[in-house]
């Protein structure tokens, strides 16, 4: 059964007659080997393509209004040039595929500032010891990664790992502020205090 037939079957079962009314498509477990053309669905928001045999995206045919995309359990080797235009995406599941290029994958998702849930586990690049910190640092909007909440200490560690110079500057500034606050709280004279005291002594002597 070809892709178009699968889509038409789904629409018929859902009682949908106009393509402009379609906000979700469930094409999971259909034996698909490629991404169908979704340009006919201008308001598509939720798309299930998981548990198929898809190996790559041939072209960006999905609309920018897509908010949730489920691609887990396929055979996808690259998403380069395929997802970057989906700037409204909030949920992206890509676990259990064949993605090997961590930097390439993360770069494709950099424009997704609303992305809050993502999964990549069981891809080859997740064997990189810096994988999780890299994703946390480069995709700061993500709050749930691989079914685990991203903690603040992870964000701090990722920042120190991938922006060491900025991290040192910020730590130095913070230390300076703490030191200054400690001096003031400890009763040490503030700048100019000595000069004011000397002027007061001179006026008394006169």
Short mmCIF file of C-alpha atoms in Angstrom, two decimals:
data_model
loop_
_atom_site.label_atom_id
_atom_site.label_comp_id
_atom_site.label_asym_id
_atom_site.label_seq_id
_atom_site.Cartn_x
_atom_site.Cartn_y
_atom_site.Cartn_z
CA UNK A 1 0.00 0.00 0.00
CA UNK A 2 1.57 3.35 -1.09
CA UNK A 3 1.87 6.49 1.01
CA UNK A 4 -1.10 8.28 -0.57
CA UNK A 5 -3.35 5.29 0.01
CA UNK A 6 -2.29 5.16 3.67
CA UNK A 7 -3.11 8.84 4.11
CA UNK A 8 -6.47 8.53 2.37
CA UNK A 9 -7.33 5.53 4.52
CA UNK A 10 -6.55 7.50 7.68
CA UNK A 11 -8.66 10.44 6.51
CA UNK A 12 -11.58 8.18 5.64
CA UNK A 13 -11.50 6.45 9.03
CA UNK A 14 -11.31 9.81 10.77
CA UNK A 15 -14.27 11.18 8.82
CA UNK A 16 -12.21 14.07 7.44
CA UNK A 17 -13.26 15.32 4.01
CA UNK A 18 -11.24 18.51 3.53
CA UNK A 19 -7.45 18.50 3.64
CA UNK A 20 -7.46 21.99 5.13
CA UNK A 21 -9.16 20.53 8.22
CA UNK A 22 -6.40 18.04 8.97
CA UNK A 23 -4.48 18.95 12.13
CA UNK A 24 -3.08 15.48 12.88
CA UNK A 25 -1.97 12.42 10.95
CA UNK A 26 -1.12 9.05 12.46
CA UNK A 27 0.98 7.01 10.04
CA UNK A 28 2.81 4.93 12.63
CA UNK A 29 3.49 1.26 11.87
CA UNK A 30 2.61 1.54 8.17
CA UNK A 31 5.82 0.15 6.72
CA UNK A 32 6.79 3.54 5.24
CA UNK A 33 10.30 3.79 3.82
CA UNK A 34 10.25 7.52 3.02
CA UNK A 35 8.59 10.74 4.18
CA UNK A 36 5.35 11.37 2.27
CA UNK A 37 4.49 14.80 0.84
CA UNK A 38 2.54 16.71 3.49
CA UNK A 39 2.32 20.00 1.58
CA UNK A 40 -1.41 19.40 1.06
CA UNK A 41 -2.03 19.84 4.80
CA UNK A 42 -1.50 23.54 5.62
CA UNK A 43 -2.59 23.33 9.27
CA UNK A 44 -0.99 20.02 10.23
CA UNK A 45 0.21 20.20 13.85
CA UNK A 46 0.68 16.61 15.08
CA UNK A 47 2.40 13.96 13.00
CA UNK A 48 3.17 10.33 13.90
CA UNK A 49 5.66 8.56 11.63
CA UNK A 50 7.20 6.30 14.26
CA UNK A 51 7.79 2.58 13.93
CA UNK A 52 8.32 2.57 10.18
CA UNK A 53 11.38 1.91 7.98
CA UNK A 54 12.21 5.49 7.05
CA UNK A 55 15.91 6.03 6.35
CA UNK A 56 16.13 9.75 5.51
CA UNK A 57 14.20 12.91 4.69
CA UNK A 58 14.31 13.64 0.99
CA UNK A 59 12.90 17.18 1.27
CA UNK A 60 11.22 19.50 3.81
CA UNK A 61 7.57 18.91 2.85
CA UNK A 62 6.06 19.44 6.29
CA UNK A 63 4.58 22.79 7.20
CA UNK A 64 6.01 25.26 9.69
CA UNK A 65 2.95 25.03 11.94
CA UNK A 66 3.88 21.48 13.00
CA UNK A 67 4.24 21.35 16.81
CA UNK A 68 4.75 17.65 17.55
CA UNK A 69 6.71 15.16 15.42
CA UNK A 70 7.19 11.50 16.29
CA UNK A 71 9.96 9.76 14.34
CA UNK A 72 11.21 7.21 16.85
CA UNK A 73 11.93 3.59 15.91
CA UNK A 74 12.91 4.14 12.27
CA UNK A 75 16.21 3.82 10.40
CA UNK A 76 16.94 7.51 9.90
CA UNK A 77 20.63 8.28 9.30
CA UNK A 78 20.45 12.08 8.96
CA UNK A 79 18.04 14.98 9.45
CA UNK A 80 20.27 17.60 7.83
CA UNK A 81 18.24 20.08 5.78
CA UNK A 82 14.92 18.45 6.74
CA UNK A 83 13.67 19.96 10.00
CA UNK A 84 15.25 23.39 10.39
CA UNK A 85 12.17 25.18 9.02
CA UNK A 86 9.91 23.72 11.74
CA UNK A 87 10.44 26.62 14.11
CA UNK A 88 7.18 26.00 16.01
CA UNK A 89 8.12 22.44 16.95
CA UNK A 90 7.71 21.69 20.65
CA UNK A 91 8.03 17.89 20.80
CA UNK A 92 10.50 15.85 18.74
CA UNK A 93 11.09 12.15 19.33
CA UNK A 94 13.95 10.64 17.33
CA UNK A 95 15.14 7.86 19.58
CA UNK A 96 16.14 4.44 18.23
CA UNK A 97 17.33 5.56 14.82
CA UNK A 98 20.76 5.52 13.15
CA UNK A 99 21.91 9.10 13.67
CA UNK A 100 25.70 9.30 13.97
CA UNK A 101 26.52 13.02 13.57
CA UNK A 102 25.76 14.79 16.85
CA UNK A 103 26.87 18.27 15.74
CA UNK A 104 24.96 18.01 12.47
CA UNK A 105 21.80 16.90 14.25
CA UNK A 106 21.91 19.63 16.90
CA UNK A 107 22.69 22.30 14.29
CA UNK A 108 19.54 21.37 12.40
CA UNK A 109 17.45 22.05 15.52
CA UNK A 110 19.05 25.32 16.64
CA UNK A 111 16.19 27.52 15.35
CA UNK A 112 13.55 25.61 17.33
CA UNK A 113 13.29 27.96 20.29
CA UNK A 114 9.99 26.42 21.44
CA UNK A 115 11.29 22.86 21.56
CA UNK A 116 10.82 21.60 25.12
CA UNK A 117 10.78 17.80 24.76
CA UNK A 118 13.28 15.78 22.74
CA UNK A 119 14.63 12.24 22.67
CA UNK A 120 17.69 10.81 20.92
CA UNK A 121 18.63 7.77 22.99
CA UNK A 122 19.55 4.56 21.15
CA UNK A 123 21.23 6.53 18.36
CA UNK A 124 24.95 5.96 17.76
CA UNK A 125 25.93 9.53 18.67
CA UNK A 126 24.56 9.15 22.18
CA UNK A 127 27.63 7.03 22.97
CA UNK A 128 29.64 10.28 23.02
CA UNK A 129 30.45 11.05 26.66
CA UNK A 130 29.57 14.72 26.08
CA UNK A 131 26.31 14.00 24.27
CA UNK A 132 23.81 15.10 26.92
CA UNK A 133 25.74 18.21 27.95
CA UNK A 134 26.12 19.17 24.30
CA UNK A 135 22.38 19.00 23.65
CA UNK A 136 21.56 20.81 26.90
CA UNK A 137 23.96 23.63 26.01
CA UNK A 138 23.03 24.04 22.35
CA UNK A 139 19.27 23.56 22.76
CA UNK A 140 18.57 25.58 25.93
CA UNK A 141 14.78 25.50 25.51
CA UNK A 142 14.68 21.71 26.00
CA UNK A 143 13.35 20.80 29.44
CA UNK A 144 12.85 17.06 28.96
CA UNK A 145 15.66 15.15 27.24
CA UNK A 146 15.49 11.39 26.75
CA UNK A 147 12.56 11.19 29.19
CA UNK A 148 14.55 12.92 31.95
CA UNK A 149 14.14 16.45 33.23
CA UNK A 150 17.09 18.73 32.53
CA UNK A 151 18.41 19.92 35.91
CA UNK A 152 20.01 23.29 36.56
CA UNK A 153 23.29 21.67 37.61
CA UNK A 154 23.40 19.99 34.17
CA UNK A 155 22.97 23.37 32.51
CA UNK A 156 25.75 24.83 34.66
CA UNK A 157 28.08 21.94 33.84
CA UNK A 158 27.27 22.21 30.13
CA UNK A 159 27.99 25.95 30.19
CA UNK A 160 31.36 25.40 31.84
CA UNK A 161 32.18 22.64 29.36
CA UNK A 162 31.28 24.43 26.13
CA UNK A 163 31.78 28.10 27.11
CA UNK A 164 34.78 27.92 29.47
CA UNK A 165 35.97 31.51 28.85
CA UNK A 166 32.58 33.06 29.55
CA UNK A 167 32.16 30.78 32.54
CA UNK A 168 35.46 31.99 34.04
CA UNK A 169 34.51 35.63 33.50
CA UNK A 170 31.13 35.17 35.16
CA UNK A 171 32.69 33.32 38.11
CA UNK A 172 35.25 36.10 38.53
CA UNK A 173 32.57 38.80 38.50
CA UNK A 174 30.47 36.85 40.99
CA UNK A 175 33.49 36.37 43.28
CA UNK A 176 34.24 40.09 43.17
CA UNK A 177 30.69 40.94 44.16
CA UNK A 178 30.76 38.47 47.05
CA UNK A 179 34.10 39.85 48.27
CA UNK A 180 32.86 43.42 48.14
CA UNK A 181 29.68 42.49 49.99
CA UNK A 182 31.70 40.68 52.66
CA UNK A 183 33.90 43.71 53.30
CA UNK A 184 30.94 46.03 53.71
CA UNK A 185 29.11 43.59 55.96
CA UNK A 186 32.24 43.12 58.13
CA UNK A 187 32.44 46.75 59.15
CA UNK A 188 35.45 47.69 57.05
CA UNK A 189 35.59 51.31 55.93
CA UNK A 190 33.95 52.18 52.67
CA UNK A 191 35.84 54.18 50.00
CA UNK A 192 36.32 57.82 51.12
CA UNK A 193 35.67 57.09 54.78
CA UNK A 194 39.27 57.89 55.81
CA UNK A 195 39.28 61.27 54.05
CA UNK A 196 36.01 62.25 55.70
CA UNK A 197 37.43 61.37 59.14
CA UNK A 198 40.53 63.49 58.60
CA UNK A 199 38.43 66.49 57.56
CA UNK A 200 36.32 66.11 60.68
CA UNK A 201 39.44 66.02 62.90
CA UNK A 202 40.86 69.15 61.26
CA UNK A 203 37.65 71.09 61.75
CA UNK A 204 37.56 70.13 65.45
CA UNK A 205 41.16 71.22 65.95
CA UNK A 206 40.39 74.67 64.55
#
